Amino acid sequence: SKEDVKIVIVGAGIAGLSAAKHLHDAGFNNVTILEATSRIGGRIHTIPFGKTESEIIELGAQWIHGEGEENSVYTFAMDHDLLNPLIRWNWRTGKFYNESGHAISEEISMKAMNLAFEVEETLDEESRTKNILADEDLYLYGYFDRRFEKLASTEFPKDDEDNAKDCFNYFLNYLRFDNGNDLRLQFSQNFGGYFAVGENKDVCISNGGFQTITDILASYLPKDSIHLDSPVSSIKWSTPEIKVVCGSGAEFSADHVIVTVSLGYLQKHHEHLFEPSLPLNKSQALHQIGYGTVNKIFLYYDEPFWTKGQGTIRFAWTDKNRDINSADEWYKAIDGFDKPHNNAHVLVGSVVGEEGKYIESLDKEEVSRVCTQQIRMFLNDDSIPAPRDVLVTKWNSDKWSCGSYSYMKQESSESRRNDLAQPLYNDDNKPVVLFAGEAYHKTRYSTTDGARSSGIDQAQILTNLYSS
Ligand code: 6YU
């Protein structure tokens, strides 16, 4: 019966916590979560940054992608009154500048962004219906670049064409968020998924930080069910009773294990984590799905130099020519600086892919110097002060995340993701090791919603197993 079933969950991110709560609600009372670090939340991580505890920043997830009932994080946040007032994010507004210090008129930037998002929506639809045929458009970069070239000359008067191109260049940078990598690595035919709920429906947690969600999830669970500082080093799964061994030597026996470690972690460590090792289709699928890096730069100013209502600076480079993976030009990959709603003294920008990995090696002073120089150059204002403090996230070198989130690269496909998500069965054909987390969701991969939904889905497999 459910009371006797021993379930171990590896990882206390939103997938693991959502699975645990679902099992707990269904009457399983022997559920143990083993978490490697000294905190819960995983890639959801809110910390104070400033003079008071209430000035916070989000090191990881920041938006609920998708405002609506179909988003499990949105509904959870709604139910717990975390979206009051509702803060929507608008990607089309803000001030666009180019590196000559020229402020592009809002009329041009708005029009360019509206057109760019239309191209994106078309591709999203085409990639779902598998209508993309032109093979010169196989890679995302080419697909967008070609269309933007054309739109700039057909949709804008001659005098505005160059400014429009700059705005489109901004968009090419912004799009890299989608895969946490370079657009030259993502196949346009695999584009659909992330945007399943549509752009312009990103909302923010207004009442606390994103971590409030994982904190609340944990509060529903028995206190002693979450073991922190307990990195799992091996899962011996072919014996009648599964043995989960921690780095400290502690051993837990289980009837079922739900593994929620990131795809990046599994790519690196699966060979020694599972005993016996993973079946071939799964270990291959692990490397056929992409896993990228998104890092953020936070600049803290004692006196915000931007005035109220402003503070969204979008870098619209005229010179977009940079080699793929050119670390020394990492600053060209900063999309801009924005003021987060929950910290009046902070600007946040992001750097993705190889450039994002590279900035993890730079010291604060260097990042501060380069960012200040760049802001002064784009705003054409040498009086802009240097920040008092700088923080750069290090998601790639983070031992337990190994990057930011998964994406579809050329050899990826829905069936590969399916292979990834399949449980491991024992000789009695019972699912003994299950996989949950953002990377295992068919359509909502990369998001907190995908992670939470997949945790609930895997928990439901076990619930069904013991209800029949
Ligand atoms: C979303 C968003 N978002 C930004 C960044 C990142 C991600 N995502 P977890 O990894 O959480 O849990 C696994 C646990 O397992 C973890 O605790 C480990 O410690 C543990 N573990 C590992 N190994 C173990 C072992 N051996 N033993 C035991 N435990 C072990 N998602 O919905 N909205 O906005 C963003 C973003 C930087 C890194 C995101 C976002 C992705 C989510 O964070 C992610 O999918 C889920 O949290 C994963 O949960 P999970 O449970 O599957 O795994 C002008 C202008 C400029 C403005 N620029 C913009 C700047 C701001 C940019 N911000 C973007 C934020 C984004 C896109």
XYZ file of N, CA and C in Angstrom, residues 322-441:
360
model
N 30.387 39.482 -35.369
C 31.332 38.911 -34.438
C 31.331 37.415 -34.671
N 32.509 36.841 -34.510
C 32.606 35.418 -34.755
C 31.858 34.671 -33.683
N 31.378 33.516 -34.071
C 30.723 32.661 -33.096
C 31.742 32.333 -31.998
N 31.276 32.321 -30.793
C 32.126 31.976 -29.650
C 33.317 32.909 -29.446
N 33.174 34.169 -29.834
C 34.335 35.035 -29.636
C 34.272 35.682 -28.264
N 34.956 35.042 -27.355
C 34.883 35.435 -25.956
C 35.365 36.868 -25.735
N 36.407 37.272 -26.475
C 36.950 38.607 -26.195
C 35.997 39.732 -26.616
N 34.980 39.382 -27.377
C 33.961 40.397 -27.675
C 32.663 40.076 -26.925
N 32.812 39.566 -25.734
C 31.642 39.142 -24.955
C 30.666 40.286 -24.722
N 31.180 41.498 -24.618
C 30.314 42.641 -24.297
C 29.286 42.885 -25.408
N 29.569 42.411 -26.622
C 28.585 42.584 -27.698
C 27.387 41.662 -27.505
N 27.539 40.711 -26.625
C 26.427 39.787 -26.375
C 25.491 40.275 -25.269
N 25.853 41.380 -24.596
C 24.921 41.920 -23.584
C 23.715 42.481 -24.331
N 22.531 42.044 -23.950
C 21.357 42.501 -24.696
C 20.938 43.915 -24.326
N 21.314 44.329 -23.132
C 20.913 45.647 -22.661
C 20.906 45.628 -21.153
N 20.408 46.674 -20.554
C 20.240 46.675 -19.103
C 18.840 47.142 -18.766
N 18.262 46.418 -17.840
C 16.880 46.649 -17.499
C 16.750 46.798 -16.004
N 15.730 47.524 -15.565
C 15.538 47.631 -14.116
C 14.520 46.586 -13.684
N 14.936 45.682 -12.806
C 13.964 44.696 -12.328
C 12.932 45.383 -11.420
N 11.728 44.841 -11.357
C 10.684 45.519 -10.594
C 10.924 45.467 -9.091
N 11.785 44.520 -8.644
C 11.913 44.357 -7.191
C 13.207 44.907 -6.589
N 13.909 45.764 -7.342
C 15.105 46.373 -6.772
C 15.394 47.694 -7.480
N 15.130 48.793 -6.787
C 15.191 50.118 -7.416
C 16.619 50.579 -7.705
N 17.611 49.887 -7.131
C 18.997 50.326 -7.310
C 19.770 49.499 -8.329
N 19.087 48.570 -8.943
C 19.807 47.586 -9.754
C 19.426 47.651 -11.236
N 20.424 47.438 -12.083
C 20.178 47.153 -13.495
C 20.644 45.730 -13.756
N 19.900 45.021 -14.595
C 20.288 43.643 -14.915
C 20.392 43.466 -16.429
N 21.455 42.811 -16.828
C 21.637 42.460 -18.240
C 21.988 40.990 -18.303
N 22.054 40.448 -19.508
C 22.403 39.038 -19.571
C 23.346 38.757 -20.729
N 24.111 37.707 -20.574
C 25.077 37.280 -21.586
C 24.923 35.768 -21.731
N 24.786 35.329 -22.984
C 24.349 33.969 -23.241
C 25.421 33.174 -23.988
N 25.368 31.865 -23.899
C 26.213 30.981 -24.715
C 27.689 31.033 -24.326
N 28.570 30.928 -25.319
C 30.009 30.909 -25.036
C 30.457 32.181 -24.331
N 29.890 33.310 -24.777
C 30.247 34.573 -24.117
C 29.787 34.542 -22.664
N 28.631 33.945 -22.446
C 28.108 33.816 -21.092
C 29.016 32.963 -20.215
N 29.546 31.887 -20.802
C 30.466 31.036 -20.038
C 31.739 31.821 -19.711
N 32.188 32.591 -20.702
C 33.453 33.317 -20.543
C 33.397 34.321 -19.390
N 32.277 35.022 -19.237
C 32.259 36.069 -18.200
C 32.381 35.500 -16.790
N 32.185 34.201 -16.659
C 32.354 33.598 -15.328
C 33.809 33.681 -14.863
N 34.733 33.866 -15.826
C 36.148 33.899 -15.462
C 36.640 35.325 -15.172
N 35.793 36.316 -15.415
C 36.246 37.705 -15.244
C 36.039 38.178 -13.817
N 36.913 39.093 -13.364
C 36.637 39.621 -12.022
C 35.661 40.796 -12.125
N 35.074 41.103 -10.970
C 34.038 42.141 -10.867
C 34.470 43.471 -11.472
N 35.741 43.837 -11.193
C 36.244 45.143 -11.628
C 36.224 45.238 -13.154
N 36.617 44.145 -13.790
C 36.641 44.112 -15.246
C 35.215 44.240 -15.811
N 34.296 43.491 -15.230
C 32.906 43.544 -15.701
C 32.333 44.943 -15.482
N 32.642 45.511 -14.321
C 32.162 46.849 -13.997
C 32.707 47.868 -15.000
N 33.992 47.774 -15.298
C 34.650 48.712 -16.221
C 34.033 48.608 -17.629
N 33.908 47.396 -18.115
C 33.409 47.202 -19.482
C 31.937 47.624 -19.597
N 31.140 47.262 -18.606
C 29.715 47.622 -18.661
C 29.535 49.136 -18.592
N 30.306 49.787 -17.725
C 30.193 51.242 -17.596
C 30.583 51.916 -18.911
N 31.679 51.436 -19.476
C 32.138 51.986 -20.761
C 31.056 51.820 -21.831
N 30.438 50.658 -21.834
C 29.430 50.395 -22.857
C 28.174 51.240 -22.658
N 27.731 51.354 -21.416
C 26.536 52.176 -21.154
C 26.819 53.632 -21.555
N 28.020 54.122 -21.192
C 28.373 55.509 -21.556
C 28.403 55.689 -23.070
N 28.931 54.715 -23.760
C 29.044 54.805 -25.209
C 27.654 54.829 -25.875
N 26.785 53.909 -25.465
C 25.462 53.838 -26.102
C 24.594 55.038 -25.734
N 24.713 55.494 -24.477
C 23.888 56.627 -24.053
C 24.552 57.957 -24.383
N 25.782 57.880 -24.900
C 26.551 59.070 -25.250
C 26.609 60.034 -24.068
N 26.991 59.504 -22.925
C 26.990 60.312 -21.701
C 28.099 59.829 -20.768
N 29.200 60.591 -20.738
C 30.356 60.178 -19.924
C 30.165 60.423 -18.437
N 29.061 61.071 -18.077
C 28.867 61.356 -16.648
C 28.206 60.174 -15.928
N 27.841 59.152 -16.654
C 27.190 58.006 -15.990
C 28.178 57.343 -15.039
N 27.784 57.189 -13.773
C 28.721 56.671 -12.766
C 28.995 55.173 -12.929
N 30.057 54.731 -12.295
C 30.311 53.290 -12.217
C 29.426 52.725 -11.104
N 29.016 51.483 -11.211
C 28.192 50.904 -10.129
C 29.017 50.730 -8.853
N 28.337 50.711 -7.711
C 29.063 50.479 -6.454
C 29.419 49.004 -6.311
N 28.556 48.156 -6.841
C 28.810 46.724 -6.702
C 28.332 46.016 -7.979
N 28.943 44.879 -8.237
C 28.590 44.093 -9.413
C 28.460 42.627 -9.010
N 27.497 41.942 -9.581
C 27.407 40.496 -9.353
C 27.186 39.803 -10.698
N 27.987 38.791 -10.947
C 27.846 38.005 -12.174
C 27.482 36.577 -11.775
N 26.444 36.029 -12.373
C 26.072 34.644 -12.032
C 27.047 33.676 -12.718
N 27.139 32.484 -12.186
C 28.074 31.485 -12.730
C 27.369 30.151 -12.910
N 26.372 30.147 -13.771
C 25.572 28.932 -13.908
C 26.321 27.798 -14.590
N 27.255 28.144 -15.458
C 27.960 27.065 -16.146
C 28.903 26.318 -15.201
N 29.640 27.060 -14.384
C 30.564 26.375 -13.485
C 29.883 25.898 -12.207
N 28.611 26.225 -12.042
C 27.876 25.702 -10.892
C 27.851 24.170 -10.993
N 28.442 23.569 -9.959
C 28.664 22.133 -9.975
C 27.382 21.314 -10.144
N 26.275 21.856 -9.664
C 25.037 21.056 -9.623
C 24.053 21.436 -10.714
N 24.259 22.583 -11.367
C 23.365 22.962 -12.471
C 24.039 22.750 -13.822
N 25.358 23.022 -13.862
C 26.161 22.818 -15.082
C 25.639 23.593 -16.288
N 24.948 24.706 -16.073
C 24.409 25.506 -17.173
C 23.032 26.036 -16.795
N 22.260 26.455 -17.791
C 20.982 27.098 -17.452
C 19.750 26.266 -17.808
N 19.568 25.936 -19.076
C 18.402 25.115 -19.435
C 18.582 24.477 -20.807
N 17.683 23.554 -21.134
C 17.852 22.749 -22.340
C 17.235 23.436 -23.552
N 17.672 23.045 -24.712
C 17.090 23.563 -25.959
C 17.194 22.495 -27.041
N 16.518 22.773 -28.163
C 16.527 21.832 -29.280
C 17.651 22.188 -30.232
N 18.644 21.335 -30.342
C 19.660 21.598 -31.346
C 19.351 20.760 -32.586
N 20.277 20.763 -33.541
C 19.955 20.164 -34.834
C 19.471 18.720 -34.712
N 20.202 17.911 -33.952
C 19.835 16.493 -33.884
C 18.752 16.193 -32.842
N 18.203 17.240 -32.231
C 17.148 17.020 -31.238
C 15.808 16.762 -31.926
N 14.965 16.076 -31.219
C 13.600 15.902 -31.718
C 12.710 15.559 -30.535
N 11.423 15.619 -30.791
C 10.487 15.318 -29.711
C 10.683 13.876 -29.219
N 10.995 12.967 -30.151
C 11.119 11.563 -29.732
C 12.396 11.360 -28.893
N 13.411 12.177 -29.153
C 14.610 12.114 -28.305
C 14.267 12.558 -26.875
N 13.476 13.631 -26.799
C 13.065 14.082 -25.477
C 12.220 13.015 -24.782
N 11.455 12.313 -25.582
C 10.637 11.235 -25.056
C 11.526 10.125 -24.483
N 12.584 9.775 -25.230
C 13.540 8.770 -24.741
C 14.119 9.183 -23.395
N 14.418 10.482 -23.314
C 14.987 11.003 -22.076
C 14.043 10.821 -20.899
N 12.760 11.082 -21.161
C 11.790 11.118 -20.071
C 11.308 9.728 -19.652
N 11.596 8.707 -20.466
C 11.114 7.346 -20.137
C 11.721 6.843 -18.826
N 10.900 6.258 -17.962
C 11.450 5.668 -16.734
C 12.302 4.439 -17.045
N 13.098 4.009 -16.081
C 13.786 2.722 -16.178
C 12.899 1.698 -15.472
N 12.710 0.542 -16.113
C 11.827 -0.480 -15.547
C 12.655 -1.632 -14.992
N 12.132 -2.284 -13.970
C 12.810 -3.482 -13.457
C 12.277 -4.725 -14.180
N 12.720 -5.892 -13.751
C 12.338 -7.126 -14.433
C 10.829 -7.394 -14.360
N 10.181 -6.868 -13.340
C 8.726 -7.045 -13.225
C 7.965 -5.974 -14.005
N 8.725 -5.237 -14.817
C 8.117 -4.180 -15.624
C 7.495 -3.060 -14.793
N 8.085 -2.819 -13.653
C 7.642 -1.692 -12.827
C 8.600 -0.526 -13.037
N 8.076 0.715 -13.144
C 8.988 1.856 -13.284
C 9.735 2.068 -11.959
N 11.041 1.921 -11.979
C 11.775 2.070 -10.715
C 12.548 3.381 -10.634
N 13.102 3.815 -11.766
C 13.756 5.127 -11.770
C 13.004 6.014 -12.751
N 12.508 7.151 -12.252
C 11.750 8.071 -13.106
C 12.536 9.378 -13.236
N 12.280 10.116 -14.303
C 13.035 11.343 -14.558
C 12.087 12.538 -14.651
N 12.384 13.556 -13.879
C 11.555 14.765 -13.923
C 12.441 15.997 -13.942
N 11.932 17.070 -14.504
C 12.691 18.327 -14.568
C 12.418 19.022 -15.886
N 12.916 20.233 -16.005
C 12.604 21.031 -17.201
C 12.916 20.300 -18.483
N 14.035 19.581 -18.539
C 14.495 18.980 -19.802
C 13.629 17.812 -20.262
N 12.792 17.299 -19.379
C 12.020 16.099 -19.694
C 10.596 16.427 -20.104
N 10.277 17.687 -20.209
C 8.928 18.053 -20.650
C 8.919 18.222 -22.159
